[in-house]
Amino acid sequence: MEPLRLKGNYRCVPSLQQFYTGGPYAVSSDGSFIASACADSIKIVDSANSSIKFTLDGDSESVTALVLSPDDKILFSSSHSRQIRVWDLSTLKCVRSWKGHDGPIMSMACHPSGGLLATGGADRKVLVWDVDGGFCTHFFKGHGGIVSCVMFHPDPEKQLLFSGSDDGGDNATVRVWDLSKTKKKNCIATLDNHRSTVTSIAVSEDGWTLLSAGRDKAGSTRLHLNFLISILIALSIYLFLAIVIEMVVTLWDLHDYSNKKTVITNEAVEAVCVIGAGSPFASSLDSYRKNAKKLVGSRPFYFLTVGERGIVRIWSSEASVCMFEQKTSDVTANIDEDGSRRGFTSAVMRVSEHGLICVTADQQFLFYSLDFIEELKLNLTKRLVGYNEEVVDMKFVGDDERFVALATNLEQIRVYDLASMSCSYVLAGHTEIVLCLDTCVSSSGKSLIVTGSKDNSVRLWESESRSCVGIGISHMGAVGAVAFSKRKRDFFVSGSSDHTLKVWSMDGLSDNMTVPINLKAKAVVAAHDKDINSVAVAPNDSLVCSGSQDRTACVWRLPDLVSVVVFKGHKRGIWSVEFSPVDQCVLTASGDKTIRIWAISDGSCLKTFEGHTSSVLRALFVTRGTQIVSSGADGLVKLWTVKTNECVATYDNHEDKVWALAVSRKTEMLATGGSDALVNLWFDSTAADKEEAFQKEEMGVLKGQELENAVSDADYSKAIQIAFELRKPHRLYALLSELCRKQGAEDHIDKALKALGNEELRTLFSYVREWNTKPKFCYVSQLVLFRVFNIFPPTEIVQMKGIGELLEGLIPYSQRHFGRIDRLVRSTFLLDYILSGMSVIDPESQQPEPKAEFPLQSEIENPDKEKGVEEKDHTQENAPSKKRKSNKSRHGSHKKVKDVAYNKVESIPLQA
């Protein structure tokens, strides 16, 4: 057995993040990324693994329209603020913005050349903008309602713009605008065949057929009241009144703008897309109808529609018949407040990969491909979920644990592939929100999932067949906790808000099941006085523990659910219970902010762990029961050591309650999810951190020796650069301080500063800010600042990130230092005044010429005889003080100058 190694750290990898909350989106031409609206921001998402590459912050208003330029380098956006923004995706900056509409912009389109932008708004206007200049080139009015879609003709030579709207009054139109005309009325055609909002428009590859779709009913299918009366009279037995409603896609001839065909779809169509002739979709369709007759007229094309039913249908323009229709929907249709269904909300054909992307009403992106072997088959290749809502529970799935199952405040269970983080499949069957789940691998090798829901039922699922194999419906309240057996894996237990604990048998499961069996409860007990929040089964399947809102946890002996012990001591409800894998004890987590370990033998509390600032929602054993990992309502994940009661590490990677916590049985990888709709994966990085620390220490030793060698060689520029690399501010200060005392210091400092990058320069400013706070170090800091501002232009300095805060920290202390120096200078003036008053110095006198060390008595008595005219005049003006000063300047005495001069004068005759 491997030696036990305690974990010291986990490294977090954000895996599932919220990137789409519904509304506008834009897909790149190569399908590599998606720009999606997420509340008031825009997320740039990698379509390979749904990871967020960039985030563009908006103006605190919901995004209403998005479109990419043809080269995918520019993104155009608009929000409820009516501001049109142009984003450069290479720099992630808004290069320009402007306003032009009187209401929110609901649709956008970019010209194939990339030079024009068309916008349609709630103000019933259609405007065309010059992208580079930001000015309006065309102003179109004529729609009677919100402009729901706009589109340029795909051929740049045809200066046409199409727009669709809901004009109200059971009428919706598509208008064709000519951009080449200069007169005011540029609408060359009004296409009227829809009765409700025009949701989508498309143009065929040859450029001469326009397709329009909407949520309407064809006027030709409405039955006349007299005809209904005649039917009632004729049949006389049957009494009914029916109105036939048919949704349509209209094909328009752009030669004369006439209605070529009307395709009845019998559903509200949200999007219509033309299938390219060279795409795999078209090749499969050609193979499917290779024996069909071809018309003599224009070449037929294929198009597809998606709508409220959540299915994809493919049509041929030749006969206006449906060539393919999905048998089952991959999405659960949502019901709006008005009772209408909403499956798909939009779709787009990928240009490069020739695939299909459909967007659902519950913020999912479905990627499809079409194959033809014996029949047409639409394959779902990938599912990206833009918004998971609140994650309430999660578990790893399968023996290899390559999947994770999430319960996310929905009626379905979503199972994700950890490699691509795409939703592999969805388990649908519950009629209310799923509250809990657990997973296991059966004795036959099948991966099973059990779920509990607010619909008072438990369901057993088989992950391989993605089907429900068993249903248990005997609970009288919401099922809030479920757990599989650990050894035999032939039963599971459930706890409910009806205060009961039940044991369910999995007997009767077979390999080839088409209908789920009715699960039977082997044992039932009224376990608690309040809702049961958590259940756990012992590793040997002999005991089961339940935790409740009544602040107690109870241990029961299986299979008859006989009470063994009750744990009392928590002051709030218990959210989680777990058996130790090695000891006879139970771990509980409570709303009183504590985690406790209890002895099963006598029910005593062995240990208490405190550290969370709010309710502890989950707690599990790791490292063979020697450590604990916990999550709480404070958004924290903590790692504890059982032996020392010590919190080893605390992680703050969630912004809200962390409801879900799962531990991989093999690698002990962690997965957490919470109310912030974020799922994080955590990998044990203890060994990697030790190796990294060792390498860093080794590198530090080598660099330190290199630094000392550079100092000994008087290579100060290199030494300063190494000190920066080592992030040693004290050593750097010592170098600069030593350098300041040498000649040519400025050259060495300038050479070192010029080699610094922006990030290193910002670090230097932070060091200087700290040095500048102390008068002892201010001389070096001010010298460095002086050289920095002489070398680097201010325009470059102000562009550094966070430089404003650093400069604000430098200003007050610099002012204090200069004020102190100014006071010292003024103090020297007082000293000069005092010395002058004492007749010691004469600030206005010039330095006397050097004389003999001991002047003669005659020179002292008659100084004018030995000096020039200029000095003579000066001496006459200051005769009383000249003798004293001359003696002072010659002998440098500062004390008792008069006495010293007198003594020296008197001593000369004695020597003579």
GROMACS .gro file of C-alpha atoms in nm, residues 328-702:
model
  375
  328THR     CA    1  -3.781   1.312  -3.149
  329SER     CA    2  -3.676   1.647  -3.015
  330ASP     CA    3  -3.343   1.696  -2.839
  331VAL     CA    4  -3.481   1.978  -2.631
  332THR     CA    5  -3.765   2.012  -2.386
  333ALA     CA    6  -4.006   2.272  -2.517
  334ASN     CA    7  -4.072   2.555  -2.270
  335ILE     CA    8  -4.417   2.699  -2.212
  336ASP     CA    9  -4.437   3.077  -2.205
  337GLU     CA   10  -4.672   3.275  -1.982
  338ASP     CA   11  -4.916   3.312  -2.269
  339GLY     CA   12  -4.928   2.932  -2.313
  340SER     CA   13  -4.721   2.915  -2.632
  341ARG     CA   14  -4.445   2.658  -2.668
  342ARG     CA   15  -4.086   2.754  -2.733
  343GLY     CA   16  -3.838   2.490  -2.843
  344PHE     CA   17  -3.579   2.645  -3.072
  345THR     CA   18  -3.540   3.021  -3.078
  346SER     CA   19  -3.294   3.051  -3.370
  347ALA     CA   20  -3.052   2.861  -3.592
  348VAL     CA   21  -2.750   2.934  -3.810
  349MET     CA   22  -2.555   2.733  -4.067
  350ARG     CA   23  -2.179   2.717  -4.006
  351VAL     CA   24  -1.995   2.823  -4.320
  352SER     CA   25  -1.663   2.643  -4.282
  353GLU     CA   26  -1.773   2.321  -4.113
  354HIS     CA   27  -2.106   2.314  -4.300
  355GLY     CA   28  -2.289   2.218  -3.984
  356LEU     CA   29  -2.595   2.348  -3.805
  357ILE     CA   30  -2.620   2.530  -3.472
  358CYS     CA   31  -2.960   2.556  -3.307
  359VAL     CA   32  -3.030   2.764  -2.998
  360THR     CA   33  -3.300   2.660  -2.751
  361ALA     CA   34  -3.522   2.863  -2.523
  362ASP     CA   35  -3.335   2.725  -2.219
  363GLN     CA   36  -3.000   2.871  -2.337
  364GLN     CA   37  -2.847   2.567  -2.506
  365PHE     CA   38  -2.641   2.554  -2.827
  366LEU     CA   39  -2.698   2.228  -3.018
  367PHE     CA   40  -2.449   2.131  -3.292
  368TYR     CA   41  -2.585   1.903  -3.567
  369SER     CA   42  -2.448   1.710  -3.864
  370LEU     CA   43  -2.647   1.523  -4.130
  371ASP     CA   44  -2.554   1.177  -4.258
  372PHE     CA   45  -2.709   0.944  -4.512
  373ILE     CA   46  -2.639   0.570  -4.513
  374GLU     CA   47  -2.971   0.400  -4.558
  375GLU     CA   48  -3.176   0.693  -4.442
  376LEU     CA   49  -3.121   1.051  -4.341
  377LYS     CA   50  -3.004   1.089  -3.984
  378LEU     CA   51  -2.945   1.414  -3.796
  379ASN     CA   52  -2.670   1.364  -3.538
  380LEU     CA   53  -2.631   1.578  -3.231
  381THR     CA   54  -2.252   1.620  -3.209
  382LYS     CA   55  -2.227   1.868  -2.924
  383ARG     CA   56  -2.442   2.046  -2.668
  384LEU     CA   57  -2.319   2.362  -2.497
  385VAL     CA   58  -2.527   2.487  -2.205
  386GLY     CA   59  -2.508   2.862  -2.160
  387TYR     CA   60  -2.682   2.878  -1.825
  388ASN     CA   61  -2.718   2.603  -1.563
  389GLU     CA   62  -2.913   2.801  -1.306
  390GLU     CA   63  -2.852   2.690  -0.946
  391VAL     CA   64  -2.648   2.370  -0.912
  392VAL     CA   65  -2.801   2.180  -0.618
  393ASP     CA   66  -2.624   1.843  -0.644
  394MET     CA   67  -2.364   1.664  -0.855
  395LYS     CA   68  -2.184   1.330  -0.877
  396PHE     CA   69  -1.923   1.162  -1.098
  397VAL     CA   70  -2.062   0.898  -1.334
  398GLY     CA   71  -1.913   0.570  -1.455
  399ASP     CA   72  -1.625   0.351  -1.350
  400ASP     CA   73  -1.374   0.572  -1.530
  401GLU     CA   74  -1.549   0.887  -1.401
  402ARG     CA   75  -1.526   1.072  -1.731
  403PHE     CA   76  -1.872   1.223  -1.681
  404VAL     CA   77  -2.041   1.429  -1.414
  405ALA     CA   78  -2.417   1.450  -1.354
  406LEU     CA   79  -2.574   1.777  -1.243
  407ALA     CA   80  -2.906   1.860  -1.080
  408THR     CA   81  -2.968   2.224  -1.165
  409ASN     CA   82  -3.310   2.337  -1.044
  410LEU     CA   83  -3.466   2.178  -1.352
  411GLU     CA   84  -3.678   1.873  -1.421
  412GLN     CA   85  -3.389   1.713  -1.610
  413ILE     CA   86  -3.048   1.576  -1.518
  414ARG     CA   87  -2.764   1.699  -1.738
  415VAL     CA   88  -2.462   1.473  -1.783
  416TYR     CA   89  -2.140   1.643  -1.896
  417ASP     CA   90  -1.827   1.505  -2.057
  418LEU     CA   91  -1.531   1.625  -1.850
  419ALA     CA   92  -1.299   1.628  -2.153
  420SER     CA   93  -1.498   1.876  -2.363
  421MET     CA   94  -1.739   2.001  -2.091
  422SER     CA   95  -2.024   1.963  -2.337
  423CYS     CA   96  -2.355   1.820  -2.222
  424SER     CA   97  -2.350   1.461  -2.351
  425TYR     CA   98  -2.712   1.382  -2.279
  426VAL     CA   99  -3.012   1.483  -2.072
  427LEU     CA  100  -3.224   1.256  -1.855
  428ALA     CA  101  -3.584   1.379  -1.866
  429GLY     CA  102  -3.880   1.228  -1.684
  430HIS     CA  103  -3.942   1.412  -1.360
  431THR     CA  104  -4.226   1.661  -1.360
  432GLU     CA  105  -4.077   1.883  -1.090
  433ILE     CA  106  -3.731   2.011  -0.996
  434VAL     CA  107  -3.467   1.747  -0.922
  435LEU     CA  108  -3.325   1.801  -0.573
  436CYS     CA  109  -3.068   1.524  -0.530
  437LEU     CA  110  -2.887   1.242  -0.707
  438ASP     CA  111  -2.633   0.966  -0.655
  439THR     CA  112  -2.438   0.735  -0.886
  440CYS     CA  113  -2.285   0.388  -0.874
  441VAL     CA  114  -2.158   0.109  -1.095
  442SER     CA  115  -2.371  -0.205  -1.053
  443SER     CA  116  -2.233  -0.557  -1.012
  444SER     CA  117  -2.304  -0.612  -1.384
  445GLY     CA  118  -2.088  -0.310  -1.477
  446LYS     CA  119  -2.370  -0.070  -1.563
  447SER     CA  120  -2.355   0.294  -1.460
  448LEU     CA  121  -2.667   0.379  -1.263
  449ILE     CA  122  -2.804   0.715  -1.150
  450VAL     CA  123  -3.076   0.763  -0.889
  451THR     CA  124  -3.259   1.095  -0.855
  452GLY     CA  125  -3.506   1.247  -0.613
  453SER     CA  126  -3.746   1.525  -0.703
  454LYS     CA  127  -4.009   1.762  -0.579
  455ASP     CA  128  -4.266   1.544  -0.756
  456ASN     CA  129  -4.236   1.303  -0.454
  457SER     CA  130  -4.077   1.030  -0.666
  458VAL     CA  131  -3.740   0.862  -0.709
  459ARG     CA  132  -3.616   0.746  -1.049
  460LEU     CA  133  -3.345   0.499  -1.143
  461TRP     CA  134  -3.157   0.565  -1.468
  462GLU     CA  135  -2.913   0.368  -1.680
  463SER     CA  136  -2.651   0.600  -1.825
  464GLU     CA  137  -2.554   0.382  -2.123
  465SER     CA  138  -2.906   0.358  -2.262
  466ARG     CA  139  -2.994   0.703  -2.123
  467SER     CA  140  -3.331   0.571  -2.013
  468CYS     CA  141  -3.531   0.540  -1.693
  469VAL     CA  142  -3.539   0.180  -1.567
  470GLY     CA  143  -3.728   0.224  -1.240
  471ILE     CA  144  -3.973   0.456  -1.064
  472GLY     CA  145  -4.062   0.476  -0.695
  473ILE     CA  146  -4.363   0.686  -0.598
  474SER     CA  147  -4.450   0.606  -0.236
  475HIS     CA  148  -4.314   0.922  -0.073
  476MET     CA  149  -4.566   1.186   0.035
  477GLY     CA  150  -4.325   1.478   0.014
  478ALA     CA  151  -4.032   1.608  -0.190
  479VAL     CA  152  -3.737   1.366  -0.196
  480GLY     CA  153  -3.436   1.563  -0.075
  481ALA     CA  154  -3.170   1.292  -0.030
  482VAL     CA  155  -3.074   0.962  -0.197
  483ALA     CA  156  -2.775   0.728  -0.161
  484PHE     CA  157  -2.669   0.397  -0.318
  485SER     CA  158  -2.532   0.104  -0.121
  486LYS     CA  159  -2.152   0.089  -0.124
  487ARG     CA  160  -2.071  -0.283  -0.140
  488LYS     CA  161  -2.352  -0.492  -0.293
  489ARG     CA  162  -2.505  -0.203  -0.486
  490ASP     CA  163  -2.842  -0.372  -0.500
  491PHE     CA  164  -3.042  -0.113  -0.307
  492PHE     CA  165  -3.057   0.258  -0.234
  493VAL     CA  166  -3.210   0.472   0.039
  494SER     CA  167  -3.407   0.795   0.020
  495GLY     CA  168  -3.509   1.066   0.264
  496SER     CA  169  -3.801   1.301   0.215
  497SER     CA  170  -3.971   1.609   0.350
  498ASP     CA  171  -4.242   1.370   0.478
  499HIS     CA  172  -3.985   1.284   0.754
  500THR     CA  173  -3.953   0.922   0.641
  501LEU     CA  174  -3.650   0.715   0.542
  502LYS     CA  175  -3.699   0.436   0.287
  503VAL     CA  176  -3.491   0.150   0.153
  504TRP     CA  177  -3.557   0.060  -0.213
  505SER     CA  178  -3.473  -0.272  -0.373
  506MET     CA  179  -3.330  -0.285  -0.726
  507ASP     CA  180  -3.439  -0.643  -0.788
  508GLY     CA  181  -3.611  -0.699  -1.117
  509LEU     CA  182  -3.375  -0.496  -1.333
  510SER     CA  183  -3.282  -0.667  -1.658
  511ASP     CA  184  -3.061  -0.590  -1.956
  512ASN     CA  185  -3.334  -0.542  -2.213
  513MET     CA  186  -3.591  -0.316  -2.056
  514THR     CA  187  -3.827  -0.102  -2.260
  515VAL     CA  188  -4.055   0.010  -1.977
  516PRO     CA  189  -3.938   0.121  -1.632
  517ILE     CA  190  -4.034  -0.106  -1.345
  518ASN     CA  191  -4.209   0.002  -1.027
  519LEU     CA  192  -3.953   0.009  -0.747
  520LYS     CA  193  -4.061  -0.132  -0.411
  521ALA     CA  194  -3.963  -0.009  -0.068
  522LYS     CA  195  -3.817  -0.287   0.152
  523ALA     CA  196  -3.826  -0.083   0.474
  524VAL     CA  197  -3.974   0.244   0.593
  525VAL     CA  198  -3.925   0.439   0.914
  526ALA     CA  199  -4.041   0.775   1.044
  527ALA     CA  200  -3.690   0.894   1.110
  528HIS     CA  201  -3.713   1.262   1.207
  529ASP     CA  202  -3.945   1.540   1.312
  530LYS     CA  203  -3.849   1.763   1.018
  531ASP     CA  204  -3.727   1.740   0.660
  532ILE     CA  205  -3.444   1.495   0.588
  533ASN     CA  206  -3.161   1.675   0.410
  534SER     CA  207  -2.900   1.403   0.367
  535VAL     CA  208  -2.853   1.025   0.383
  536ALA     CA  209  -2.541   0.807   0.366
  537VAL     CA  210  -2.475   0.432   0.361
  538ALA     CA  211  -2.185   0.276   0.551
  539PRO     CA  212  -1.900   0.119   0.347
  540ASN     CA  213  -2.009  -0.232   0.454
  541ASP     CA  214  -2.382  -0.169   0.385
  542SER     CA  215  -2.473  -0.247   0.746
  543LEU     CA  216  -2.576   0.102   0.856
  544VAL     CA  217  -2.743   0.410   0.714
  545CYS     CA  218  -2.726   0.762   0.858
  546SER     CA  219  -2.977   1.042   0.806
  547GLY     CA  220  -2.942   1.414   0.882
  548SER     CA  221  -3.240   1.643   0.930
  549GLN     CA  222  -3.354   1.996   0.992
  550ASP     CA  223  -3.447   1.888   1.344
  551ARG     CA  224  -3.074   1.931   1.432
  552THR     CA  225  -3.013   1.559   1.481
  553ALA     CA  226  -2.846   1.280   1.286
  554CYS     CA  227  -2.960   0.921   1.333
  555VAL     CA  228  -2.785   0.593   1.254
  556TRP     CA  229  -3.005   0.297   1.150
  557ARG     CA  230  -2.921  -0.069   1.110
  558LEU     CA  231  -3.002  -0.224   0.774
  559PRO     CA  232  -3.208  -0.385   0.634
  560ASP     CA  233  -3.486  -0.325   0.894
  561LEU     CA  234  -3.398   0.035   0.981
  562VAL     CA  235  -3.356  -0.025   1.354
  563SER     CA  236  -3.230   0.278   1.544
  564VAL     CA  237  -2.870   0.248   1.665
  565VAL     CA  238  -2.770   0.593   1.791
  566VAL     CA  239  -2.879   0.956   1.771
  567PHE     CA  240  -2.628   1.239   1.746
  568LYS     CA  241  -2.738   1.552   1.930
  569GLY     CA  242  -2.540   1.871   1.971
  570HIS     CA  243  -2.579   2.084   1.659
  571LYS     CA  244  -2.765   2.411   1.709
  572ARG     CA  245  -2.903   2.428   1.355
  573GLY     CA  246  -3.026   2.182   1.095
  574ILE     CA  247  -2.786   1.923   0.956
  575TRP     CA  248  -2.719   1.952   0.581
  576SER     CA  249  -2.475   1.667   0.522
  577VAL     CA  250  -2.379   1.330   0.674
  578GLU     CA  251  -2.098   1.093   0.572
  579PHE     CA  252  -1.948   0.769   0.709
  580SER     CA  253  -1.573   0.747   0.760
  581PRO     CA  254  -1.412   0.496   0.521
  582VAL     CA  255  -1.179   0.363   0.794
  583ASP     CA  256  -1.324   0.441   1.139
  584GLN     CA  257  -1.650   0.382   1.320
  585CYS     CA  258  -1.755   0.744   1.308
  586VAL     CA  259  -1.985   0.982   1.120
  587LEU     CA  260  -1.915   1.327   0.979
  588THR     CA  261  -2.189   1.592   0.993
  589ALA     CA  262  -2.214   1.947   0.859
  590SER     CA  263  -2.464   2.190   1.002
  591GLY     CA  264  -2.619   2.530   0.966
  592ASP     CA  265  -2.450   2.633   1.293
  593LYS     CA  266  -2.124   2.686   1.092
  594THR     CA  267  -1.954   2.378   1.237
  595ILE     CA  268  -1.843   2.033   1.124
  596ARG     CA  269  -1.844   1.749   1.375
  597ILE     CA  270  -1.720   1.391   1.397
  598TRP     CA  271  -1.930   1.153   1.607
  599ALA     CA  272  -1.853   0.810   1.753
  600ILE     CA  273  -2.108   0.548   1.647
  601SER     CA  274  -2.042   0.342   1.958
  602ASP     CA  275  -2.173   0.593   2.213
  603GLY     CA  276  -2.290   0.896   2.009
  604SER     CA  277  -2.028   1.129   2.156
  605CYS     CA  278  -1.877   1.417   1.964
  606LEU     CA  279  -1.510   1.345   1.897
  607LYS     CA  280  -1.404   1.658   1.712
  608THR     CA  281  -1.546   1.993   1.610
  609PHE     CA  282  -1.419   2.202   1.318
  610GLU     CA  283  -1.492   2.573   1.312
  611GLY     CA  284  -1.396   2.821   1.042
  612HIS     CA  285  -1.686   2.872   0.806
  613THR     CA  286  -1.866   3.205   0.842
  614SER     CA  287  -2.203   3.065   0.738
  615SER     CA  288  -2.389   2.734   0.713
  616VAL     CA  289  -2.177   2.434   0.614
  617LEU     CA  290  -2.371   2.264   0.334
  618ARG     CA  291  -2.146   1.970   0.238
  619ALA     CA  292  -1.860   1.781   0.405
  620LEU     CA  293  -1.682   1.469   0.275
  621PHE     CA  294  -1.383   1.256   0.376
  622VAL     CA  295  -1.073   1.246   0.156
  623THR     CA  296  -0.724   1.095   0.186
  624ARG     CA  297  -0.853   0.769   0.340
  625GLY     CA  298  -1.049   0.950   0.606
  626THR     CA  299  -0.759   1.159   0.737
  627GLN     CA  300  -0.878   1.484   0.581
  628ILE     CA  301  -1.210   1.660   0.521
  629VAL     CA  302  -1.323   1.887   0.242
  630SER     CA  303  -1.622   2.112   0.307
  631SER     CA  304  -1.829   2.376   0.131
  632GLY     CA  305  -2.061   2.636   0.272
  633ALA     CA  306  -2.312   2.910   0.217
  634ASP     CA  307  -2.027   3.161   0.248
  635GLY     CA  308  -1.900   3.048  -0.092
  636LEU     CA  309  -1.586   2.893   0.059
  637VAL     CA  310  -1.433   2.550   0.008
  638LYS     CA  311  -1.207   2.436   0.293
  639LEU     CA  312  -0.959   2.153   0.337
  640TRP     CA  313  -0.914   2.020   0.693
  641THR     CA  314  -0.680   1.774   0.864
  642VAL     CA  315  -0.865   1.550   1.109
  643LYS     CA  316  -0.574   1.480   1.344
  644THR     CA  317  -0.486   1.843   1.413
  645ASN     CA  318  -0.829   2.008   1.357
  646GLU     CA  319  -0.638   2.247   1.130
  647CYS     CA  320  -0.777   2.416   0.820
  648VAL     CA  321  -0.506   2.350   0.564
  649ALA     CA  322  -0.643   2.565   0.283
  650THR     CA  323  -0.938   2.790   0.203
  651TYR     CA  324  -1.059   2.860  -0.151
  652ASP     CA  325  -1.284   3.145  -0.255
  653ASN     CA  326  -1.373   3.057  -0.614
  654HIS     CA  327  -1.751   3.084  -0.586
  655GLU     CA  328  -1.962   3.396  -0.553
  656ASP     CA  329  -2.259   3.234  -0.377
  657LYS     CA  330  -2.365   2.926  -0.181
  658VAL     CA  331  -2.179   2.605  -0.269
  659TRP     CA  332  -2.455   2.344  -0.258
  660ALA     CA  333  -2.287   2.063  -0.449
  661LEU     CA  334  -1.962   1.884  -0.366
  662ALA     CA  335  -1.839   1.560  -0.523
  663VAL     CA  336  -1.517   1.362  -0.478
  664SER     CA  337  -1.374   1.127  -0.740
  665ARG     CA  338  -1.319   0.781  -0.593
  666LYS     CA  339  -0.998   0.713  -0.789
  667THR     CA  340  -0.813   1.041  -0.827
  668GLU     CA  341  -0.994   1.229  -0.547
  669MET     CA  342  -1.056   1.514  -0.786
  670LEU     CA  343  -1.317   1.753  -0.651
  671ALA     CA  344  -1.612   1.912  -0.824
  672THR     CA  345  -1.814   2.196  -0.674
  673GLY     CA  346  -2.124   2.383  -0.787
  674GLY     CA  347  -2.351   2.640  -0.636
  675SER     CA  348  -2.602   2.917  -0.668
  676ASP     CA  349  -2.371   3.115  -0.897
  677ALA     CA  350  -2.435   2.859  -1.177
  678LEU     CA  351  -2.062   2.785  -1.178
  679VAL     CA  352  -1.905   2.438  -1.176
  680ASN     CA  353  -1.539   2.415  -1.072
  681LEU     CA  354  -1.308   2.116  -1.097
  682TRP     CA  355  -1.029   2.087  -0.838
  683PHE     CA  356  -0.711   1.886  -0.890
  684ASP     CA  357  -0.469   1.783  -0.617
  685SER     CA  358  -0.161   1.998  -0.673
  686THR     CA  359   0.036   1.911  -0.358
  687ALA     CA  360   0.313   1.721  -0.538
  688ALA     CA  361   0.324   1.971  -0.822
  689ASP     CA  362   0.346   2.262  -0.578
  690LYS     CA  363   0.635   2.097  -0.393
  691GLU     CA  364   0.820   2.037  -0.718
  692GLU     CA  365   0.753   2.392  -0.829
  693ALA     CA  366   0.871   2.531  -0.496
  694PHE     CA  367   1.189   2.321  -0.515
  695GLN     CA  368   1.263   2.440  -0.867
  696LYS     CA  369   1.191   2.797  -0.766
  697GLU     CA  370   1.426   2.770  -0.469
  698GLU     CA  371   1.697   2.618  -0.685
  699MET     CA  372   1.655   2.891  -0.942
  700GLY     CA  373   1.665   3.151  -0.665
  701VAL     CA  374   1.997   3.017  -0.538
  702LEU     CA  375   2.150   3.030  -0.887
   0.00000   0.00000   0.00000
